[in-house]
Structures are given as structure tokens and as C-alpha cells.
Tab-separated table of C-alpha atoms in Angstrom:
chain	number	residue	atom	x	y	z
A	1	MET	CA	106.614	144.273	118.499
A	2	LYS	CA	103.504	143.566	116.409
A	3	LYS	CA	105.605	141.570	113.954
A	4	ILE	CA	106.982	139.366	116.759
A	5	ILE	CA	103.479	138.664	118.084
A	6	LEU	CA	102.218	137.887	114.575
A	7	LEU	CA	105.145	135.523	113.950
A	8	ALA	CA	104.537	133.819	117.313
A	9	VAL	CA	100.839	133.305	116.497
A	10	LEU	CA	101.686	131.918	113.054
A	11	PHE	CA	104.318	129.602	114.551
A	12	VAL	CA	101.895	128.284	117.196
A	13	GLY	CA	99.271	127.730	114.476
A	14	PHE	CA	101.786	125.902	112.317
A	15	VAL	CA	102.910	123.661	115.198
A	16	ALA	CA	99.292	122.896	116.156
A	17	ASN	CA	98.480	121.989	112.545
A	18	ALA	CA	101.593	119.792	112.304
A	19	GLN	CA	100.235	117.772	115.246
A	20	SER	CA	97.111	116.793	113.267
A	21	ASP	CA	96.763	113.186	112.254
A	22	LYS	CA	95.976	112.556	108.601
A	23	ILE	CA	93.619	109.755	107.622
A	24	TYR	CA	94.016	108.784	103.953
A	25	LYS	CA	90.902	107.187	102.494
A	26	HIS	CA	90.944	104.831	99.498
A	27	SER	CA	88.652	107.321	97.716
A	28	GLY	CA	91.520	109.862	97.714
A	29	GLU	CA	90.034	112.054	100.452
A	30	VAL	CA	92.286	113.098	103.348
A	31	VAL	CA	90.705	113.673	106.754
A	32	GLU	CA	92.636	115.785	109.265
A	33	GLY	CA	92.007	115.544	112.980
A	34	LYS	CA	93.056	113.503	115.989
A	35	VAL	CA	92.775	109.708	116.003
A	36	LYS	CA	91.352	108.641	119.365
A	37	ARG	CA	91.219	104.861	118.920
A	38	VAL	CA	91.989	102.248	116.311
A	39	GLU	CA	89.569	99.393	116.964
A	40	GLU	CA	89.248	96.010	115.275
A	41	TYR	CA	87.054	97.210	112.386
A	42	THR	CA	86.715	100.963	112.940
A	43	ILE	CA	88.710	104.110	113.647
A	44	VAL	CA	87.419	106.760	116.069
A	45	PHE	CA	88.646	110.320	115.477
A	46	VAL	CA	87.749	113.973	116.055
A	47	TYR	CA	88.041	116.753	113.497
A	48	ASN	CA	90.416	119.644	114.270
A	49	GLY	CA	88.736	122.179	116.531
A	50	GLU	CA	85.874	119.837	117.464
A	51	GLU	CA	85.155	117.462	120.325
A	52	ALA	CA	82.522	115.141	118.823
A	53	GLU	CA	83.862	111.663	118.073
A	54	ASN	CA	83.412	110.285	114.556
A	55	THR	CA	83.707	106.674	113.449
A	56	ILE	CA	84.883	105.388	110.094
A	57	GLY	CA	85.224	101.782	108.953
A	58	LYS	CA	88.742	100.453	108.366
A	59	TYR	CA	87.770	99.190	104.913
A	60	ALA	CA	87.516	102.830	103.742
A	61	ILE	CA	90.992	103.739	105.063
A	62	GLU	CA	94.337	103.182	103.346
A	63	ARG	CA	96.636	104.597	106.030
A	64	ILE	CA	97.042	106.995	108.919
A	65	VAL	CA	99.956	109.391	109.384
A	66	TYR	CA	100.240	110.493	113.005
A	67	GLY	CA	101.141	114.177	113.279
A	68	ALA	CA	102.949	114.065	116.620
A	69	SER	CA	105.397	111.310	115.689
A	70	GLY	CA	105.207	111.149	111.906
A	71	ARG	CA	104.591	107.399	112.161
A	72	GLU	CA	102.641	105.911	109.283
A	73	GLU	CA	100.249	103.014	109.857
A	74	GLU	CA	98.871	100.969	106.963
A	75	ILE	CA	95.229	100.063	107.609
A	76	THR	CA	93.796	98.141	104.608
A	77	GLU	CA	94.729	97.453	101.018
A	78	LYS	CA	92.408	98.780	98.352
A	79	ILE	CA	90.288	96.091	96.720
A	80	VAL	CA	89.964	96.719	92.987
A	81	ILE	CA	87.022	95.155	91.150
A	82	ASN	CA	87.378	95.428	87.367
A	83	SER	CA	84.709	92.972	86.240
A	84	GLU	CA	82.492	90.076	87.261
A	85	LYS	CA	85.597	87.871	87.113
A	86	ASP	CA	86.845	89.571	90.310
A	87	TRP	CA	83.853	88.311	92.339
A	88	GLU	CA	86.107	86.344	94.713
A	89	LYS	CA	87.653	89.613	95.975
A	90	VAL	CA	84.265	90.922	97.177
A	91	VAL	CA	83.994	91.054	100.991
A	92	ILE	CA	80.708	90.383	102.779
A	93	LEU	CA	80.233	92.558	105.868
A	94	GLU	CA	77.679	91.871	108.575
A	95	ASP	CA	77.803	95.048	110.696
A	96	LYS	CA	76.767	98.573	109.650
A	97	ALA	CA	79.749	100.077	111.488
A	98	TYR	CA	82.097	98.474	108.946
A	99	ILE	CA	80.631	100.439	105.998
A	100	ALA	CA	81.131	103.910	107.526
A	101	GLY	CA	83.012	105.982	104.952
A	102	LEU	CA	81.933	103.837	101.975
A	103	LYS	CA	79.349	104.821	99.336
A	104	LYS	CA	76.165	102.866	98.720
A	105	ALA	CA	75.855	101.612	95.152
A	106	GLY	CA	72.797	99.370	94.982
A	107	GLU	CA	70.948	96.249	96.053
A	108	VAL	CA	72.400	92.800	95.335
A	109	ARG	CA	70.824	89.358	95.529
A	110	GLY	CA	71.972	85.780	95.242
A	111	LYS	CA	69.848	82.669	95.395
A	112	THR	CA	69.803	79.057	94.300
A	113	GLY	CA	67.074	77.652	92.098
A	114	LEU	CA	63.841	76.457	93.657
A	115	ILE	CA	64.296	72.991	92.168
A	116	ASN	CA	67.759	71.706	92.908
A	117	PHE	CA	69.444	68.788	94.554
A	118	GLN	CA	71.896	70.752	96.686
A	119	THR	CA	72.762	70.143	100.287
A	120	GLY	CA	72.218	73.150	102.574
A	121	ASN	CA	75.911	74.069	102.613
A	122	THR	CA	76.385	73.779	98.836
A	123	GLY	CA	73.292	75.876	98.168
A	124	ASP	CA	74.515	78.512	100.614
A	125	LYS	CA	77.885	78.737	98.839
A	126	LYS	CA	76.211	79.060	95.418
A	127	ALA	CA	73.930	81.839	96.681
A	128	GLU	CA	76.969	83.634	98.162
A	129	LYS	CA	78.815	83.342	94.838
A	130	LYS	CA	75.860	84.836	92.953
A	131	LEU	CA	75.623	87.643	95.517
A	132	LYS	CA	79.316	88.473	95.107
A	133	MET	CA	79.077	88.285	91.312
A	134	ASP	CA	76.180	90.757	91.366
A	135	ALA	CA	78.303	93.180	93.421
A	136	ALA	CA	81.322	92.680	91.124
A	137	VAL	CA	79.194	93.572	88.082
A	138	GLN	CA	78.458	96.901	89.831
A	139	GLY	CA	82.186	97.363	90.568
A	140	CYS	CA	81.654	97.098	94.318
A	141	PRO	CA	84.179	95.391	96.617
A	142	PHE	CA	81.833	95.252	99.638
A	143	ILE	CA	78.397	93.920	100.513
A	144	LEU	CA	76.471	94.652	103.697
A	145	LEU	CA	74.452	91.478	104.218
A	146	THR	CA	70.800	92.301	104.964
A	147	ALA	CA	69.134	88.878	104.620
A	148	ASP	CA	70.425	85.307	104.746
A	149	LYS	CA	67.765	82.624	104.488
A	150	THR	CA	67.998	78.909	103.784
A	151	THR	CA	64.986	76.653	103.575
A	152	VAL	CA	65.367	72.879	103.712
A	153	GLY	CA	63.094	69.934	103.025
A	154	ALA	CA	59.310	70.308	102.820
A	155	ASN	CA	59.580	74.030	103.646
A	156	SER	CA	61.676	74.591	100.524
A	157	ASN	CA	60.068	72.756	97.642
A	158	ALA	CA	58.027	69.646	96.824
A	159	LEU	CA	61.159	67.625	96.028
A	160	GLY	CA	62.586	68.128	99.511
A	161	GLY	CA	65.662	70.053	98.324
A	162	SER	CA	66.982	73.297	99.747
A	163	GLN	CA	67.014	76.902	98.613
A	164	ALA	CA	69.372	79.621	99.821
A	165	ILE	CA	68.573	83.311	99.428
A	166	LYS	CA	70.997	86.119	100.313
A	167	LYS	CA	70.328	89.831	99.961
A	168	GLY	CA	72.533	92.813	100.599
A	169	VAL	CA	73.584	96.329	99.694
A	170	ALA	CA	76.720	96.838	97.586
A	171	TYR	CA	79.249	99.530	98.575
A	172	LYS	CA	82.288	101.102	96.943
A	173	TYR	CA	84.980	103.611	97.914
């Protein structure tokens, strides 16, 4: 009789564990729990045996395998940065929720020269390129933008040009 009860408990435990969803992160980590919601930029889940909701950014997630159905959902492709030449792959994020699950690497900065003859838009694009190149040098595919400033005319420099300054924090998987 004890063997039957033990087998029943093990079977129930196995079935309950098979119902867990598996969240595969780009870092190689696998999170087991129950996915509550897949939102535009985040995934809300609870760990097995807990009730508190956790949020993770989609950029950190490769795929989800749902335990109940076995369905597999691709979330994002991994962005690989090998050198400064890959700067165009770097993604600029503007909300802290998007970086959940990523690791902070360091500060990045991009700006145009104080004396230049750029229009506001051209200067902004050059500052963004420098910002992304700085992140690529650190091997980071993501930047959380923390400051975005453009000064034009007399506020910028004596020649009436413009200067763009962008600052951020670089993140990786």
C-alpha cells in the first residue's frame, strides 16, 4: 500500500513539473515557472511554488516552451556583437523595463564636436552612431538611453552650429 501511495505522489509531482513553462534566456539560463502574460516588450511570470509576479524584458529571452501544450514560441533573436564594426546591430532602449534580465556593462557616450556645421538632425545621427560604437567596443548589443540633449544656435557655440550629446548604459546578455 505504501508503494502505491509513493508512486502516486511521484506521478503527481512529475505531472505538475511537466506543466511548468520553460523560459530560455539568451545567456543560457532556463527559468521554470508559469508565464502569466506576454506583453509588447516584457514577459510576466511566476516561479514554481510562488505567487509573486516577475517581469523580464523580451530582449533577454530566446524562446518559451509552454508545459501544458508543449508549444514553443520564439521571442527574440540573439544579437551578437563581435567588434566595433557591428555597431549598427546595437539597439537603443528607452524604458528600464526592457533591460530586465540583461547585465549592466558600463557607461557609454556619444557626442558631436563643439565646432561643427551640422544640422540638428545630422548631429543627432552622428552622436547616436558614436554611442552605438562605444557599446559595440564593449561587446554590448543594448543601450539604455539616459540623456539625449541637442543644443542649437547661440546656445551651442559661437558659430551658431549645433551639438548633440547622448549618454547611456550598455547592457549584454
